[in-house]
Every structure is written in C-alpha cells, then in structure tokens.
Coordinates of C-alpha atoms in Angstrom, one line a residue:
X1 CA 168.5 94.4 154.5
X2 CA 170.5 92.5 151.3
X3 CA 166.8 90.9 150.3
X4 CA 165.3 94.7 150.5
X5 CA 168.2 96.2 148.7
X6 CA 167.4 93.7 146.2
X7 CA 163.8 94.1 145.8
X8 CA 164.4 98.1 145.2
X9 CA 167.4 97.5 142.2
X10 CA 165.1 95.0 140.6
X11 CA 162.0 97.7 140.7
X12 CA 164.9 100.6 139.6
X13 CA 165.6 98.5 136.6
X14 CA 161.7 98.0 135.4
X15 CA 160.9 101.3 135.7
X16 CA 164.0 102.6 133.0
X17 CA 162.6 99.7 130.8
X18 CA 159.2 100.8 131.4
X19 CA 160.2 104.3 130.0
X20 CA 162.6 104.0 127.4
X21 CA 161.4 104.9 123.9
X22 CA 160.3 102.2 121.3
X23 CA 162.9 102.0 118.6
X24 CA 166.8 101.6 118.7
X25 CA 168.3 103.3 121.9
X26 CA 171.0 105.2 121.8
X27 CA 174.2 103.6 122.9
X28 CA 175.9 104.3 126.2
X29 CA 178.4 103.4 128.5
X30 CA 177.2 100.6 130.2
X31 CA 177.5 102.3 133.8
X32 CA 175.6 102.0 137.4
X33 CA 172.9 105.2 137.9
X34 CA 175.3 108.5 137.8
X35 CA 175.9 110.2 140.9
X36 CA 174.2 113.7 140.2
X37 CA 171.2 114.5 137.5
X38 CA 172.2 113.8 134.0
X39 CA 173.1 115.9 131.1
X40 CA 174.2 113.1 129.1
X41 CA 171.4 110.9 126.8
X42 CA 171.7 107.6 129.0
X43 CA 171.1 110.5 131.5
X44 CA 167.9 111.7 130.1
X45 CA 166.3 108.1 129.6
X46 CA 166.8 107.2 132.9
X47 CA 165.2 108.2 136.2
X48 CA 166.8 110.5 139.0
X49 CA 168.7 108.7 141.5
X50 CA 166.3 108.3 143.9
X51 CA 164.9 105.2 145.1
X52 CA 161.1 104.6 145.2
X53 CA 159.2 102.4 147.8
X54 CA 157.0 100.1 146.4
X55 CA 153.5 101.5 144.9
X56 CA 155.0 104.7 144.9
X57 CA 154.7 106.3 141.1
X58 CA 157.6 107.9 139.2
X59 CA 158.3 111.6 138.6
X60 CA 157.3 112.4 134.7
X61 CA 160.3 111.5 132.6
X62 CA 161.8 113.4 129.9
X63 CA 161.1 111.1 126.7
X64 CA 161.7 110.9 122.9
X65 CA 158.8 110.8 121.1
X66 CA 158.1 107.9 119.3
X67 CA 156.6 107.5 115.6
X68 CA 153.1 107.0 115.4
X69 CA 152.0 104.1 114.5
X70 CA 148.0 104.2 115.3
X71 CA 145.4 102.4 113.3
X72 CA 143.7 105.1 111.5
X73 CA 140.4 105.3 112.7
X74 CA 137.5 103.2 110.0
X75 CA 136.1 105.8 107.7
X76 CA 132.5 106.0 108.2
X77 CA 130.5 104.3 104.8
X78 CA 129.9 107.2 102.5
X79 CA 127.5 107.0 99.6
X80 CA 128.8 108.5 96.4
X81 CA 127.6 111.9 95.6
X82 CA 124.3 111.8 93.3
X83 CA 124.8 114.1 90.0
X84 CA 123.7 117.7 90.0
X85 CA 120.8 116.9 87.6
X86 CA 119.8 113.8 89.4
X87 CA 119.3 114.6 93.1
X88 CA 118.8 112.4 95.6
X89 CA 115.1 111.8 96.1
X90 CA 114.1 114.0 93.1
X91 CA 112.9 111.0 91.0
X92 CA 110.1 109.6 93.6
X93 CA 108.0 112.5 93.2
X94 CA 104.5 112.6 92.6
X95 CA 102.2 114.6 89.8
X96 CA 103.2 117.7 90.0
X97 CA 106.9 116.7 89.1
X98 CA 106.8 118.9 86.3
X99 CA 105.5 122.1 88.0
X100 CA 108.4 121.6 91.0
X101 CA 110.4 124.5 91.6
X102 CA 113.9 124.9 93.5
X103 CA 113.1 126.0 96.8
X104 CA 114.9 128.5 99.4
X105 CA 115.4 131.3 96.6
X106 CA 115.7 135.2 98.0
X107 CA 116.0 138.3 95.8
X108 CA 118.7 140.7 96.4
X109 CA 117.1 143.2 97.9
X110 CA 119.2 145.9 96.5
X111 CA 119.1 144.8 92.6
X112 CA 115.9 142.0 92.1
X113 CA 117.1 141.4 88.9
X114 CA 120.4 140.7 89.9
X115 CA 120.4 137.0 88.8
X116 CA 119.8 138.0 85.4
X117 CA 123.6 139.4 84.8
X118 CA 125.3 136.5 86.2
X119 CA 125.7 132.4 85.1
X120 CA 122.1 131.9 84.1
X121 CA 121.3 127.8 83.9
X122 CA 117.8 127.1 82.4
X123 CA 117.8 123.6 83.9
X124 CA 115.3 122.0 86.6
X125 CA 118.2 121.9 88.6
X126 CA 118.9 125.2 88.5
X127 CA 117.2 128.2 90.5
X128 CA 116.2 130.2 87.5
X129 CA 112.9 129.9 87.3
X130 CA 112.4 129.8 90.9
X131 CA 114.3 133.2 91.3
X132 CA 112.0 134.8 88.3
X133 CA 109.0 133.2 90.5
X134 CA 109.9 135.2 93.0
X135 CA 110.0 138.5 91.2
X136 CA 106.3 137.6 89.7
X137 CA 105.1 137.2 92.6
X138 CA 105.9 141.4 93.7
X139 CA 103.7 142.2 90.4
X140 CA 106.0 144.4 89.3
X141 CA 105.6 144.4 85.5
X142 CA 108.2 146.2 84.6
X143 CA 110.4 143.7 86.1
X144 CA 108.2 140.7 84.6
X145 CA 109.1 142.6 81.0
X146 CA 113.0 142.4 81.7
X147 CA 112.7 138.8 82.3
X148 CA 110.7 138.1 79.6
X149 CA 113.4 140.4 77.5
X150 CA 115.8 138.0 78.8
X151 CA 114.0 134.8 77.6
X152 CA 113.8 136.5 74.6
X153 CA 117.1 137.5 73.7
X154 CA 118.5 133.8 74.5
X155 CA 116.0 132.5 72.7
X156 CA 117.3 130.8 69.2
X157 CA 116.3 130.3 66.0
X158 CA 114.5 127.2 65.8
X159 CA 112.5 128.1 69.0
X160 CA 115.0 127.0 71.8
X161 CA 116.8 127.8 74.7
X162 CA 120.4 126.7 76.1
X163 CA 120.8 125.3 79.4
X164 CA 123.6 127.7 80.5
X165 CA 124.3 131.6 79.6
X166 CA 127.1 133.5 80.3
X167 CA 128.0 137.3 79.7
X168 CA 130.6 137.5 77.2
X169 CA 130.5 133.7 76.3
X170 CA 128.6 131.9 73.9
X171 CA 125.1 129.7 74.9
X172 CA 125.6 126.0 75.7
X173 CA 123.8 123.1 76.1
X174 CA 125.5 119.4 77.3
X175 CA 124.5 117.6 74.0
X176 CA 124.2 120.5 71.2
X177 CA 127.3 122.4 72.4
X178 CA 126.7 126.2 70.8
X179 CA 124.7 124.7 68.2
X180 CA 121.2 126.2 68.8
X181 CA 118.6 123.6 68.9
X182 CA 115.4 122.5 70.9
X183 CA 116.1 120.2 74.5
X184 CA 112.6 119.5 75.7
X185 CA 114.2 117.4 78.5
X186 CA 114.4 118.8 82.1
X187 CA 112.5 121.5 81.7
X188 CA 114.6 123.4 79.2
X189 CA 111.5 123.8 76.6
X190 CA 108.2 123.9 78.7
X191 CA 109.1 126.2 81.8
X192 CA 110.6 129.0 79.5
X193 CA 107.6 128.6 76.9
X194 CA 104.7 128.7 80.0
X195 CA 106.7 131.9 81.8
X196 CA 106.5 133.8 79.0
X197 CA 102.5 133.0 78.1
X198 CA 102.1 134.7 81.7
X199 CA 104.2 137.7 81.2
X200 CA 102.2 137.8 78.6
X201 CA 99.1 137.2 79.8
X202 CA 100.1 140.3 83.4
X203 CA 101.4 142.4 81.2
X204 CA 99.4 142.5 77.9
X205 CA 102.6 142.8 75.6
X206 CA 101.9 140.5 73.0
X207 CA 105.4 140.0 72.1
X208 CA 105.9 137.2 74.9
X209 CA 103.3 135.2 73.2
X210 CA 104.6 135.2 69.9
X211 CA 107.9 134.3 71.9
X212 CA 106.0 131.2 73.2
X213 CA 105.0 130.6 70.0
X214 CA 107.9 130.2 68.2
X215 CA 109.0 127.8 71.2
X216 CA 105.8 126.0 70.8
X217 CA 106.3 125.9 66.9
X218 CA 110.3 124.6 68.0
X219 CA 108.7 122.0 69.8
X220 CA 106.8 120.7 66.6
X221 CA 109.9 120.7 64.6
X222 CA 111.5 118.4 67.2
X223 CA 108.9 115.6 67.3
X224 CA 109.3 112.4 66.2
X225 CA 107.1 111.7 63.3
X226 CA 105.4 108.9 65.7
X227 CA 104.5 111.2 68.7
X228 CA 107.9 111.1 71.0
X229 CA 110.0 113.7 71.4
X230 CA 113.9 113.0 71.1
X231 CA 116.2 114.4 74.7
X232 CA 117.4 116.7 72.1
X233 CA 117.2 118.0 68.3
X234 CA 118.9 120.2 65.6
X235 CA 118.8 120.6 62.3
X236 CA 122.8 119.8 62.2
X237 CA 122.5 116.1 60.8
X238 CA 125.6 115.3 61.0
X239 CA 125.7 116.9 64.9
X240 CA 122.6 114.6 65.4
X241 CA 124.8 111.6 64.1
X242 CA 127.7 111.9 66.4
X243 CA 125.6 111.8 69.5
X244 CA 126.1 108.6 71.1
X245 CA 123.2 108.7 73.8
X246 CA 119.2 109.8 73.0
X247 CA 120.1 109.6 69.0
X248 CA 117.3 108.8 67.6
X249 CA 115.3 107.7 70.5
X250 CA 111.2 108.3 71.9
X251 CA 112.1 110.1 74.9
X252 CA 110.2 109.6 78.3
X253 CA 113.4 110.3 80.2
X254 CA 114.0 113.9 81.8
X255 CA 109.9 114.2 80.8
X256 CA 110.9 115.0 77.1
X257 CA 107.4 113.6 76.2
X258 CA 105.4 114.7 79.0
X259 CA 106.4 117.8 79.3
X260 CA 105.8 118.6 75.8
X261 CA 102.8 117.7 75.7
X262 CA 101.9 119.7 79.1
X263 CA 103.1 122.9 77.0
X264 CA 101.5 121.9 73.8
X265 CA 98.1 121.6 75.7
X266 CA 98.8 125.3 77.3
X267 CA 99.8 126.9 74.1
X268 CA 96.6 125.3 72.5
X269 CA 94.3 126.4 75.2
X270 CA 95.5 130.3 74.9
X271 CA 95.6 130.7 70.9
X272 CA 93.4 127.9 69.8
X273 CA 96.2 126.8 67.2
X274 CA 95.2 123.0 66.1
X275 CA 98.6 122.1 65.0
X276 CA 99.4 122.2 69.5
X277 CA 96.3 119.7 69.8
X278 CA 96.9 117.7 67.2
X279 CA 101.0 117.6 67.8
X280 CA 99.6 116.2 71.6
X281 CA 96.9 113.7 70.4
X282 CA 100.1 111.9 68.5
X283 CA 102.2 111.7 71.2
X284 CA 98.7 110.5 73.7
X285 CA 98.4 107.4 70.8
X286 CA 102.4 106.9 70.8
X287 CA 102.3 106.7 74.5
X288 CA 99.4 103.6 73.8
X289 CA 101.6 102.2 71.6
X290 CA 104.7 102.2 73.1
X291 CA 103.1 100.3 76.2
X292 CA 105.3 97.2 77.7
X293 CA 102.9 94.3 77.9
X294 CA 103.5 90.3 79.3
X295 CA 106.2 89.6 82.3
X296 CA 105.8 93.9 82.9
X297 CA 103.1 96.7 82.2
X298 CA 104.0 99.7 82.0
X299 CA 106.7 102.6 80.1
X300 CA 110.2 102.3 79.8
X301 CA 112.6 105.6 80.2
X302 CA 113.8 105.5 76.2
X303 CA 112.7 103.5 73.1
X304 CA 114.9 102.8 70.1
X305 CA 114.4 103.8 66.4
X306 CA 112.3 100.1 66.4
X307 CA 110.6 100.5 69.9
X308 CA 111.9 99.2 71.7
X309 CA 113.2 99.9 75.5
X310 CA 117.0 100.8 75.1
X311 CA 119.9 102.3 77.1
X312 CA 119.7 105.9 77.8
X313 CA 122.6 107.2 79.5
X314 CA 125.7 104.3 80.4
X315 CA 123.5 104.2 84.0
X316 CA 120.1 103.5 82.5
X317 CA 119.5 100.5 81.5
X318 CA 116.4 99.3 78.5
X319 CA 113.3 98.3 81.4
X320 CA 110.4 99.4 82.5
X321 CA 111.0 102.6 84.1
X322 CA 108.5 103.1 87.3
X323 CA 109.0 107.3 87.0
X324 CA 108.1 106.8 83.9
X325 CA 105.1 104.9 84.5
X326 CA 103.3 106.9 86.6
X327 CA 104.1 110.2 84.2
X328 CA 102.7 107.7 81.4
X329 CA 99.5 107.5 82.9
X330 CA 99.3 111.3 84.0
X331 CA 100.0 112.3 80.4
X332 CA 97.0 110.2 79.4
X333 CA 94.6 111.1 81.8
X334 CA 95.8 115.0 82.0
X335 CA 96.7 116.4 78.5
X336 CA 95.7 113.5 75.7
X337 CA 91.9 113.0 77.1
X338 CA 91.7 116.9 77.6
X339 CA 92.9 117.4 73.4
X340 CA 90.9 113.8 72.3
X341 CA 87.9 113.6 75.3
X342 CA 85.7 111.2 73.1
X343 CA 84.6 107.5 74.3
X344 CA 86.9 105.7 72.0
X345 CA 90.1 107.7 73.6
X346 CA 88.7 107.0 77.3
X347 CA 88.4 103.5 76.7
X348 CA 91.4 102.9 75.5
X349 CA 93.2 104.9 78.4
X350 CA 91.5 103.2 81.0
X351 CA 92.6 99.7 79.6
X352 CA 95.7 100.6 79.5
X353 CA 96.1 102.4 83.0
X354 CA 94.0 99.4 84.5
X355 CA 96.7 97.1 83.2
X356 CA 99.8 98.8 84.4
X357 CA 98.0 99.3 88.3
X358 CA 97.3 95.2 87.9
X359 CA 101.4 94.4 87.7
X360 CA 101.9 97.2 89.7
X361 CA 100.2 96.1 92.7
X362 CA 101.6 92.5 91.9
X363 CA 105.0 94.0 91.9
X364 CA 104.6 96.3 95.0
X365 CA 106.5 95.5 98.1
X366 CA 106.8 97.4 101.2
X367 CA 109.5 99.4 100.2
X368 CA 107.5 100.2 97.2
X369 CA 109.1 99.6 93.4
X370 CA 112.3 99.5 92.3
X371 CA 113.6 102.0 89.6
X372 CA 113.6 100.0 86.6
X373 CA 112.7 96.5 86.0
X374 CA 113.6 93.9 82.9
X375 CA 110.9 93.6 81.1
X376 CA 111.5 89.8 79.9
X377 CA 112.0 88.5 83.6
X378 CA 110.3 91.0 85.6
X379 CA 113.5 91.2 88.2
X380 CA 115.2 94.8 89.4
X381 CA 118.0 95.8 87.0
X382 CA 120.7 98.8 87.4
X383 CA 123.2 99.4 85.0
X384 CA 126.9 100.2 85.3
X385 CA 128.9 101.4 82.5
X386 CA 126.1 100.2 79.7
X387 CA 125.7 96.8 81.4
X388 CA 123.1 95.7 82.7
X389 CA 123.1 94.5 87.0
X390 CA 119.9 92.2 88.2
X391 CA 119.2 92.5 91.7
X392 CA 117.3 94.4 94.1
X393 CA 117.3 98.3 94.0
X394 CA 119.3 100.4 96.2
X395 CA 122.4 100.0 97.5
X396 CA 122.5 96.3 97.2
X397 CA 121.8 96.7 93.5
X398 CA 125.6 96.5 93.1
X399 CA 127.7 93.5 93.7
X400 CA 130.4 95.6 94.8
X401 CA 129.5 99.1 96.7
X402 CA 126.7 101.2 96.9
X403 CA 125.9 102.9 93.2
X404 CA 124.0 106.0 92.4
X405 CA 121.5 105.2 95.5
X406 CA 119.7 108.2 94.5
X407 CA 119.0 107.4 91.3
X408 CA 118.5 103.9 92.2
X409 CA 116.4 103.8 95.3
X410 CA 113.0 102.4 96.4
X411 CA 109.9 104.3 95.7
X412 CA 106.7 104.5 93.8
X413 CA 103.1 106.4 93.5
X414 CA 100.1 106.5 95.1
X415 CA 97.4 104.1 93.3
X416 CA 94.9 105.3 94.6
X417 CA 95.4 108.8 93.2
X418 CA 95.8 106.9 90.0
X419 CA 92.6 105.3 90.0
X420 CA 91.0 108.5 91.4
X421 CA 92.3 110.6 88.8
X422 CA 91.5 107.8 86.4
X423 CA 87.7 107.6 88.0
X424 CA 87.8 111.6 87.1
X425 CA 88.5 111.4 83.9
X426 CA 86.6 108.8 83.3
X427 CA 83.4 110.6 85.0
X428 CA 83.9 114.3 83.3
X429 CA 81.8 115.1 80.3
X430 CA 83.4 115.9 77.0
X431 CA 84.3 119.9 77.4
X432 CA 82.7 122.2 74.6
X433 CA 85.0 122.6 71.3
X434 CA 87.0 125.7 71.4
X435 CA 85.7 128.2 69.0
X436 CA 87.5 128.9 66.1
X437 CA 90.4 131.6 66.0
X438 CA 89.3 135.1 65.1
X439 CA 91.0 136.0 61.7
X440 CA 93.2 139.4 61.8
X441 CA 91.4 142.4 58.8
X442 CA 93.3 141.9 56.2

C-alpha cells in the first residue's frame, strides 16, 4: 500500500508540472494539495484533489495563457509587381503589337459615353481606345462625332495629345508635364491619329481628317532629321534639355519609330500627301543604318545622338533589344517596302532581315531569347539602377532576388512568320503609284 501511495504522489506531482504556464509562476505558500477546491492562484494552477489511476487523463485545467512565441509561418516567394505601362507578358507579343487593344471593356449601358467625363489616359495601358472601340462598333455616328470632338478638343498645338485628362485639371504627360508636345511612344500619337481618319472616313465630316492631319504634320515636326523619332518632343529647348532619359535619342523603345511610321503610311494612303511617304522612307533607311552587326544582329531599344545603343530608362540597358528586333523587321517589310517597293529597297531589306534570323537562330534556346543582349559579347544583360547585370534572363538575371521578371523574361518570335512575311514581300509586285492629289478651284 506505502509503494502504491507512492506511485500516485509522484504521478500528482507531474501532472501540476505538466500544466503550469511557461514563464515565472506566481509565488505561493509552499503547502500540500488544499482540502477543498481552490480560490486562491496556487489553487487555480493546480488540479482538484482527486487522485487519478494510472492512464487515466486529467479534467481540463483552468490555465494562464502564455505569450506566443510561434515561428511565423515562411512567406511564400513573391515577384515584385511589374509597372503599369510594362505588364507582365505584354512585351513577347507578336505583329500585331501595335494594333493590341485592352480587353474586357463594357459600356454603361445607361450613358455609352460615360468614360468620356471621367480620368481619360491616352496610353496603351489604358482602356481608352478600347472603350471608344466599343462604341464604334454600335455604328452610332453621332456618338463616333463626340468622340472624335473629344480627340479634338485635347488635341494641342503642335499636333499632340497628353497621356492623361482630367475635368477641371490641366493635360499631362510623364515627360512634358503641361507643356503640349508630340509622344509618339505607346501609342499616344498613332491610335488617336488612325481613330479619327475612321470617324472620318463613317461619318464623312471632314473635320476628323484635318484633325489627323495636324497629328500627322506633329509627327513630322518631331522626327529626327536621320529618320527616328525621339520618346518625346517640344519645341521648349530648354524643357528638352532637362530631360534626363530619351534626350536626344532614335527611339525604337515604346514603338516610337514603328509606330510612326505605321500612321505615316495610313495618312499617306488616305490623302496622298508625299511629305507622310517620304517622312517613312527616312526612317525605313535609318532603320538599315542603325542595324547592330558582328558578335549580335539585330536593333537595339535606344541609340544615342552618335548611334549608338544607349540606356533608356535606369532598367534598360544599351543591347540589342529582341522586341525591338522583330518590330525592326516588320517595319521593313510592312510600311518602308510598301512607300519605296523598288528592287534596290527589297534587296537591301532582305539582307538585312536574313542576317538578323542567322544570329537569331544561333542564339535561340528552348526558352527562346532573352530581352536584351550585349552587343560586344553576345551574353544576356539586365540593368539595375543604370548598371549593367550579365546573366541569363529572368529571375536569375539578378544576383540578388527576382527583378522586373516581366520585363525581363524569356521569349521571342516566330521565324518562320518572318521569313514568310519576308518571302511575301519579296514575291509581291511593285503596287501602281498613287495618282496625284486633286487640287481644290481656286
């Protein structure tokens, strides 16, 4: 009986161990188990007074919580959110980058036109143009002329647009501020210009044209006197000074060049105006100049005052630009052969086209090409803060953590649409010349 009493005391004692809180514990009389239930602390943190055969559980006790102190759980691996005007994915598409539209756009079906009277931003990112798509698409003209109207009304003097409008607050653009200039980057010059030529064209108001017009005649202004187009121009010299990024530059980045020359070819087409075909047959021979040749073949994203590949923006870096590349050869085939279609012209796009598919089938890998590549070496770069990063594209591009994976990642172009668009052009017959505008009576 002593060796069973024993057994049971020794179990009584584990168990108010067993449950006394973590931490300091209170003091208290240092006293045998109290005859009846406690009201006293000690009481509290100890069992009843009841003894418990072995294997038997105790009662719930009354405890005092203790602190937590769990590990917080490992925060899943998040890539840094791309920029608003860089999406994720945007920069691998395909030929008919330019003509993209945001998606998933519904009219209020109460005011169609609502989106006109709120925050208005003219930018590819924006849903602008794919909200005024929309609307087109009811053949409504009357609501085709108030958004021509509004084109109109924002338009400025040299020709331009802003990228944002506001009721009741002044026209901005990220690089000009209020000052009105032309940005043929991103869509700001050429989706404006080519909306109004077809309100124009559904509604037979000729005013939308000369609209268009003065866009395309904005367009001339801004071009470089070798064939580029700048990201951006005023005539505010000392504005244009002060600009740190694009100043100066031959802009393939945010299709300044491209797309100018897609709108240039349109506006030529519609009035016959030879100062739009011969504006794109400069920048179709500055675009054969400005060619990388050696260790790379291809286009880089900017060009300095000199011509050579330079930093844009702090994140990209001087290299051939694979984007760029494959809206190089585009350009060529789809707007400089279709203002210049004669032998000479074709032969000297084809050699340079057949080149650039040469390194580019040398470079290929099965993730395809990365963004940019050095043109004296040849290897992947990035660029952090205006410095230049070697290594593979992606997220290992950075030592250090994922960086701008978006803008960054693996992609590329279909070659064999390049070579059959290049086969095409190649193949078509010269067109006829356009005949010669009919002069207004005097």
């Amino acid at each position: 009986m002593k060796a069973t009493a024993s057994i049971l005391a020794a179990l009584l004692v584990a168990g108010c161990s067993r449950g006394a809180p973590e931490g300091p514990k209170p003091e208290v009389p240092p006293v045998a188990v109290p005859e009846a239930p406690g009201k006293t602390a000690a009481d509290v943190a100890k069992p009843p007074e009841t003894k418990l055969p072995p294997g038997v559980e105790k009662p719930p006790e009354v405890k005092t919580p203790a602190p937590e102190t769990k590990t917080p759980a490992k925060a899943p691996v998040v890539s840094p959110p791309v920029a608003k005007d860089e999406p994720a994915g945007k920069r691998r598409r395909g030929r008919k980058r330019l003509d993209s539209e945001k998606g998933g756009v519904a009219l209020d079906p109460n005011d169609p036109l609502a989106f006109l009277k709120a925050r208005v931003n003219l930018d590819r990112g924006g849903t602008f143009f794919a909200t005024a798509r929309e609307v087109m698409k009811t053949g409504d003209k009357e609501r085709m002329r108030a958004i021509g109207d509004f084109l109109l009304a924002n338009q400025n003097l040299h020709g331009g647009w802003p990228q944002a409008i506001k009721p009741g607050e002044p026209p901005f653009s990220p690089y000009l501020g209020e000052t009105p200039g032309v940005v043929p980057e991103d869509g700001k010059m050429d989706r404006p210009i080519l909306m109004l030529m077809e309100i124009s064209e559904a509604t037979g108001d000729a005013k939308y044209l000369d609209g268009a017009k003065k866009g395309g005649d904005g367009l001339l202004k801004a071009q470089n006197k070798e064939g580029s187009w700048p990201h951006e121009w005023c005539a505010d010299e000392a504005l244009m000074r002060k600009q740190t990024e694009f100043l100066g530059m031959h802009c393939m980045n945010d299709q300044a060049t491209v797309s100018s020359m897609k709108t240039l070819v349109s506006l030529w087409e519609r009035t016959k105006d030879e100062r739009y075909r011969a504006a794109v047959e400069r920048a179709g021979e500055w675009l054969l100049a400005a060619q990388l040749h050696g260790t790379v073949s291809g286009w880089a994203q900017q060009y300095d005052a000199a011509g050579k590949p330079c930093f844009g923006r702090a994140f990209e870096p001087p290299g051939l630009g694979i984007l760029e590349t494959k809206e190089a050869m585009f350009a060529l085939l789809d707007y400089y052969l279709k203002v210049k279609p004669d032998a000479s012209a074709k032969a000297k796009v084809k050699a340079a086209i057949e080149e650039s598919l040469a390194w580019l089938e040398k470079a290929h890998t099965p993730k395809g090409w990365a963004a940019y590549y050095d043109p004296a070496t040849g290897r992947p770069v990035c660029a952090e803060n205006r410095k230049v990063v070697f290594g593979v594209s992606g997220v290992d591009v950075h030592p250090k953590k994922p960086y701008r994976e978006g803008y960054y990642a693996w992609g590329g172009m279909s070659i064999p649409k390049v070579r059959s668009a290049l086969r095409e052009a190649m193949e078509a017959k010269p067109a006829e010349p356009p005949p010669p505008p009919v002069k207004a009576p005097e």
